[in-house]
Tab-separated table of C-alpha atoms in Angstrom:
chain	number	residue	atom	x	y	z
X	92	UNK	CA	8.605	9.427	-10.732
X	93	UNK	CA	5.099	9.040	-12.034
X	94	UNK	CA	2.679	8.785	-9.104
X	95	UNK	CA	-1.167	7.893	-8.970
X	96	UNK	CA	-4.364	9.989	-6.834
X	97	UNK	CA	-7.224	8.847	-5.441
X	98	UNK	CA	-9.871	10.068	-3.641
X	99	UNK	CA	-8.916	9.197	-0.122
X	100	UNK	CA	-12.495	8.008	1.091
X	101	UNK	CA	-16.289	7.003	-0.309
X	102	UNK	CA	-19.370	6.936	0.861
X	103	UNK	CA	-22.111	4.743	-0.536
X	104	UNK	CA	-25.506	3.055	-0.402
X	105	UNK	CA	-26.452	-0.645	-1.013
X	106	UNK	CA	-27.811	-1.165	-4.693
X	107	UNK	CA	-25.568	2.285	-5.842
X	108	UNK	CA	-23.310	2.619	-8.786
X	109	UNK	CA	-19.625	3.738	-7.813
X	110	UNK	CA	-17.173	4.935	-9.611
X	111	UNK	CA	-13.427	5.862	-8.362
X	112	UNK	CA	-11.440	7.754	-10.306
X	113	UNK	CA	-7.825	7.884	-10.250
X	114	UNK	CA	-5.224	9.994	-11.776
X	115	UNK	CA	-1.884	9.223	-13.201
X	116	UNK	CA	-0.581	11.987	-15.537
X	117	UNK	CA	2.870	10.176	-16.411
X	118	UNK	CA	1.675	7.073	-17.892
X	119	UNK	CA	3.735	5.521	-20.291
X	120	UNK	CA	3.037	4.383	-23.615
X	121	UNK	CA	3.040	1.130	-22.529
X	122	UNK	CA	1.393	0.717	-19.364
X	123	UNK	CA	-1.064	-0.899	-18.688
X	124	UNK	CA	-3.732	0.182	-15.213
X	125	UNK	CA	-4.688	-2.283	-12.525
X	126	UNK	CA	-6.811	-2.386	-9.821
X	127	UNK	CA	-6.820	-3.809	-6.796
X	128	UNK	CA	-9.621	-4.409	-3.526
X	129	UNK	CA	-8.205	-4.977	-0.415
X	130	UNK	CA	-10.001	-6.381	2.728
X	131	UNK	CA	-8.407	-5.831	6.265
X	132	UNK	CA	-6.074	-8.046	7.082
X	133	UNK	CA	-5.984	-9.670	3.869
X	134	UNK	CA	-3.696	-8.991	0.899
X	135	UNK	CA	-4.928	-7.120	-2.132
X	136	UNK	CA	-6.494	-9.138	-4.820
X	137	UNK	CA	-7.104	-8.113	-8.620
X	138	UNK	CA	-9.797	-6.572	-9.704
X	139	UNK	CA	-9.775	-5.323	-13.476
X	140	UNK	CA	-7.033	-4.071	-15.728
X	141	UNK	CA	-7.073	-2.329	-18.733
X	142	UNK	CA	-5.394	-0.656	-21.553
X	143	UNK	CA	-7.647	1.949	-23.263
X	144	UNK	CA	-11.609	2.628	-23.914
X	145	UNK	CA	-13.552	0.174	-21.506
X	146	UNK	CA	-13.130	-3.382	-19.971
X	147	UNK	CA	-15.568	-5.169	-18.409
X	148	UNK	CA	-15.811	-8.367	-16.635
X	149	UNK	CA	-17.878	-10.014	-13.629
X	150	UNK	CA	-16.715	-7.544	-10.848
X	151	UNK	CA	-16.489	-4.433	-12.271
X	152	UNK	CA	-16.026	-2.046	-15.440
X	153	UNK	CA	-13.223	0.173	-16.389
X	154	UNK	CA	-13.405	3.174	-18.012
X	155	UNK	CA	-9.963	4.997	-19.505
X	156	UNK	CA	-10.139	7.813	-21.492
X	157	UNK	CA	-8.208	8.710	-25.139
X	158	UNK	CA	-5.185	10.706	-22.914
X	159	UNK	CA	-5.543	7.574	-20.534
X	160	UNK	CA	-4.476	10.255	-17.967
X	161	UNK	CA	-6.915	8.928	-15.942
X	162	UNK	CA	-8.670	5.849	-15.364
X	163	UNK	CA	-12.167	4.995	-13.388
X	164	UNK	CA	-13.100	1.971	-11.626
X	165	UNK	CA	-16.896	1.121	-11.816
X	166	UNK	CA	-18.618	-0.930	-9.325
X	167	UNK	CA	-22.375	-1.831	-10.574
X	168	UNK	CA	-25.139	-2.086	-7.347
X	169	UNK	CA	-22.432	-2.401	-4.596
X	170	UNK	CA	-23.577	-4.470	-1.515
X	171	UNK	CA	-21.872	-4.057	2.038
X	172	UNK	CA	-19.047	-6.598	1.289
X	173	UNK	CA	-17.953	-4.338	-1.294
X	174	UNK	CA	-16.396	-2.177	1.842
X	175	UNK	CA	-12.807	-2.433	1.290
X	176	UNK	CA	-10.092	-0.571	0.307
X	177	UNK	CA	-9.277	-0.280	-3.593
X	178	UNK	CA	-6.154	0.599	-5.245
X	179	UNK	CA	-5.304	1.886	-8.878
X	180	UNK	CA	-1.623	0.782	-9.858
X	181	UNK	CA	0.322	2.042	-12.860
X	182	UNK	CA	2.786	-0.870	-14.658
X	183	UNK	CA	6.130	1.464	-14.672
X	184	UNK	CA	9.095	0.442	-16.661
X	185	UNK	CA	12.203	1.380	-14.776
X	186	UNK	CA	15.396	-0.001	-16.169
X	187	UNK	CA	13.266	-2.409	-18.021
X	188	UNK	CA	11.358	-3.827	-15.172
X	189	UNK	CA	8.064	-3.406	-13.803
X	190	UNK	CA	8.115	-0.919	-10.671
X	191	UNK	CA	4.814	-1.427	-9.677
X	192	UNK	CA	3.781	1.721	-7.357
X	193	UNK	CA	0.845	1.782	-5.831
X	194	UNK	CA	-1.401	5.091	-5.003
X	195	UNK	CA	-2.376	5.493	-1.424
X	196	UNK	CA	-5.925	3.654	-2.174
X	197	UNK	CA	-9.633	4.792	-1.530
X	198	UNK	CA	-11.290	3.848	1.492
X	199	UNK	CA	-14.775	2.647	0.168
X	200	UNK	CA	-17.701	2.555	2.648
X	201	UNK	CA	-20.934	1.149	1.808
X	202	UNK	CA	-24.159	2.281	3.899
X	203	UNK	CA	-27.349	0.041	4.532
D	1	UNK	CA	-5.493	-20.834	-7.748
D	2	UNK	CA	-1.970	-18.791	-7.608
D	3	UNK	CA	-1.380	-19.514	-3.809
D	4	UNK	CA	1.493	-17.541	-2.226
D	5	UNK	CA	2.052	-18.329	1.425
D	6	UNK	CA	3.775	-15.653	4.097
D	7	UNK	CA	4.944	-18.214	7.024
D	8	UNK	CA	3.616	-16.172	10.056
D	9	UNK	CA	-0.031	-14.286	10.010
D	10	UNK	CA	2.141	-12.268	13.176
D	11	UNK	CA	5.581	-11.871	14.419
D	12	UNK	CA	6.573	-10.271	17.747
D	13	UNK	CA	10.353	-9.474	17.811
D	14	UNK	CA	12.656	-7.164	20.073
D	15	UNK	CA	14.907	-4.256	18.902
D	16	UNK	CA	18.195	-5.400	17.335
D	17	UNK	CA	17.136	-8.764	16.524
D	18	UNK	CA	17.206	-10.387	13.189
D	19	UNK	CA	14.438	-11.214	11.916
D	20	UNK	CA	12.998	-13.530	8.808
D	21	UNK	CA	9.969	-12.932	6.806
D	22	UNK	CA	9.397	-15.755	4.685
D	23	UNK	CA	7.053	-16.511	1.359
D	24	UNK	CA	6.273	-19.074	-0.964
D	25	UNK	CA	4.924	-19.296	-3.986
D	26	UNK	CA	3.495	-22.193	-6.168
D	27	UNK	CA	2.581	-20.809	-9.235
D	28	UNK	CA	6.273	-21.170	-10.911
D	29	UNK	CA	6.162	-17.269	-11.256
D	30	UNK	CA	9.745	-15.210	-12.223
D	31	UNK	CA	8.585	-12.380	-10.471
D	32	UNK	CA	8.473	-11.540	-6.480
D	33	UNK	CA	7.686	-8.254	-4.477
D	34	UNK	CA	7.960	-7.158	-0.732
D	35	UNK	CA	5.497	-4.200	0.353
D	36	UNK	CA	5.069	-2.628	3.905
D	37	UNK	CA	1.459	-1.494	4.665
D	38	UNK	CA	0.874	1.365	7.387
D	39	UNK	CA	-2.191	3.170	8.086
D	40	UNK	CA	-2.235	6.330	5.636
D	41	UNK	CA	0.391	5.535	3.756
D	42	UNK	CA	-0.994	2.998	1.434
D	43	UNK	CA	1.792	-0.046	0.115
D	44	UNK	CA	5.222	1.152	-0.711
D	45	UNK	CA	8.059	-1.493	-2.517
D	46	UNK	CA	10.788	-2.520	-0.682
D	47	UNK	CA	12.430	-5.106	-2.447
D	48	UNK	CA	11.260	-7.148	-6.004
D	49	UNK	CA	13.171	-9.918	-7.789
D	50	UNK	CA	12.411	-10.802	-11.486
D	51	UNK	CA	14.745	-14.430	-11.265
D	52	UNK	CA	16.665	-16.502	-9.053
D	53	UNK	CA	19.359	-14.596	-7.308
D	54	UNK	CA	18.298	-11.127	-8.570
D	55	UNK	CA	16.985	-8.148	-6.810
D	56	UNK	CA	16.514	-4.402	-7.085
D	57	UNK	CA	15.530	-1.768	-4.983
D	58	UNK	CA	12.274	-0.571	-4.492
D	59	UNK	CA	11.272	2.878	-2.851
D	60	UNK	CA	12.740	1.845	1.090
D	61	UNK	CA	14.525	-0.589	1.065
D	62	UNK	CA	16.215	1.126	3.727
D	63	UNK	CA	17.238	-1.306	6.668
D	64	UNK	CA	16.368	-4.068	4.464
D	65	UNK	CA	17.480	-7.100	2.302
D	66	UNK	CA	16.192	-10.145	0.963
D	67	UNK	CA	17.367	-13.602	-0.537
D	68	UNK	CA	16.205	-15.265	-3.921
D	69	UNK	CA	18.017	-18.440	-3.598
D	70	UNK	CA	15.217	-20.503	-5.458
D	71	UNK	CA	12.303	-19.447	-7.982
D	72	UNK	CA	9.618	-19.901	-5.529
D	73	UNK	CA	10.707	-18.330	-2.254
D	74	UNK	CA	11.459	-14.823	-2.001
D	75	UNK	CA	12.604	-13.982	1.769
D	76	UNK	CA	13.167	-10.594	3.469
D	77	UNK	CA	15.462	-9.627	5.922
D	78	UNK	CA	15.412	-7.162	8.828
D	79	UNK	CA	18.801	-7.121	9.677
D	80	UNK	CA	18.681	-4.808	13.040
D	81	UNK	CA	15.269	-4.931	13.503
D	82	UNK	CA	14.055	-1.302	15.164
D	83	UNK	CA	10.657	0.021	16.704
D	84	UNK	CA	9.965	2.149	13.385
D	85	UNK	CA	10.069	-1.625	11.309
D	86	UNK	CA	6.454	-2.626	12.664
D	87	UNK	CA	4.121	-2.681	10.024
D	88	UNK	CA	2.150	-5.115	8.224
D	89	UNK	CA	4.222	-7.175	5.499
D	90	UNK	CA	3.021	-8.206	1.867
D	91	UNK	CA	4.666	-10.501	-0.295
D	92	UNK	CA	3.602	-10.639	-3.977
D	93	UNK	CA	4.360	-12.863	-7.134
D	94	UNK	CA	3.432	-12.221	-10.978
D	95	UNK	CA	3.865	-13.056	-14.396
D	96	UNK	CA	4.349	-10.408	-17.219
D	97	UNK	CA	3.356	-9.614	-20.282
D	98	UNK	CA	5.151	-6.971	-22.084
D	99	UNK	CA	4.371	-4.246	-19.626
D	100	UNK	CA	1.136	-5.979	-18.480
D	101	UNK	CA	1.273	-7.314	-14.959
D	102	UNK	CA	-1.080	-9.293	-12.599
D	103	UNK	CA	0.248	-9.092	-8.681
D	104	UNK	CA	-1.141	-12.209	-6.310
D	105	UNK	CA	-0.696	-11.349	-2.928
D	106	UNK	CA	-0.260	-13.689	0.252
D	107	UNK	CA	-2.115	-12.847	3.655
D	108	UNK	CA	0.765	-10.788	5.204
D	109	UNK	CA	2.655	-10.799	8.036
D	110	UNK	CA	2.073	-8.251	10.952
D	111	UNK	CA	5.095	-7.731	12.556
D	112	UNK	CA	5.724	-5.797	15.998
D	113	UNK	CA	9.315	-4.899	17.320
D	114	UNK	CA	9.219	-4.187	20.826
């Protein structure tokens, strides 16, 4: 079963560009890659999701390469509430439905 | 706004009991997911439905079950509850696309069996 890494933990400065990379060598031909921030005690909430090349929108940019083997999440001038947790999730199509597994997340801290 | 509502923010409950984790959602969505969240180990699947009366398996659904008797409540089941059940529960609902998928998550539910 295809699985997804990520860098366990980040360190970062207010007004910094981040970028989080994750991994997911299995990816189907039709998948497409999510990402999620989560807050504690709060559920995750959608970020960004892509397909191929590079999607942007008002939160972030992704980034996914020709193999799509990989995909990074890019977070422009981060401020403190941009500590959270985020999570890169692969669409998997198991017996024709979605089994969405999630990687274990990266732990994002963001410095003063 | 999708809105999906877990009925408890936290649960205390004693071993052996059963217990019911409830959710809601208003969004008319076919799809419904229950996660567990524990420190280090990210959110695994326990249980998803994709329509009324359906469900599958997810990665441990071990000690589990759930109930799909209408489209917009999706309810999980600890049917013995034990010590090594206390986590913090997630319920999610979505609408597909082909294989595209957007997950909307309620506030969770952090349950502790005693």
């Amino acid at each position: 079963l295809a699985k997804t890494t990520q860098p366990i933990s980040m360190d970062s400065y207010e007004g910094q560009e981040v970028n989080i990379t994750c991994s997911h060598n299995n990816i189907a031909t039709n998948d497409y890659i999510t990402w999620y921030q989560q807050f504690p005690s709060q559920g995750p909430r959608f970020i960004i999701q892509g397909y191929k090349t590079k999607v942007t929108n008002e939160v972030a940019s992704l980034f996914i390469p020709a193999d799509r083997k990989s995909s990074t999440l890019s977070l422009p001038r981060v401020s403190l509430s941009d500590t959270a947790v985020y999570y890169c999730l692969v669409g998997l199509l198991s017996g024709g439905y979605n089994k969405l597994i999630f990687g274990a997340g990266t732990r994002l801290a963001v410095h003063p | 706004d999708v809105k999906v509502t877990q009925s408890s923010r936290y649960l205390v409950k004693r071993t052996g009991e059963k217990v019911f984790l409830e959710c809601v959602q208003d969004m008319d969505h076919e799809n419904m997911f229950w996660y567990r969240q524990d420190p280090g180990l990210g959110l695994r699947l326990i249980y998803f439905s994709y329509d009324v009366k359906m469900k599958e398996k997810g990665d441990i659904p071990e000690g589990y079950s759930v109930s799909r008797e209408k489209k917009e409540r999706f309810s999980l089941i600890l049917e013995s509850a034990s010590t090594n059940q206390t986590s913090m529960y997630l319920c999610a609902s979505s609408y597909r696309t082909g294989s595209n998928e957007k997950l909307f998550f309620g506030s969770g539910t952090q349950l502790s069996v005693l």
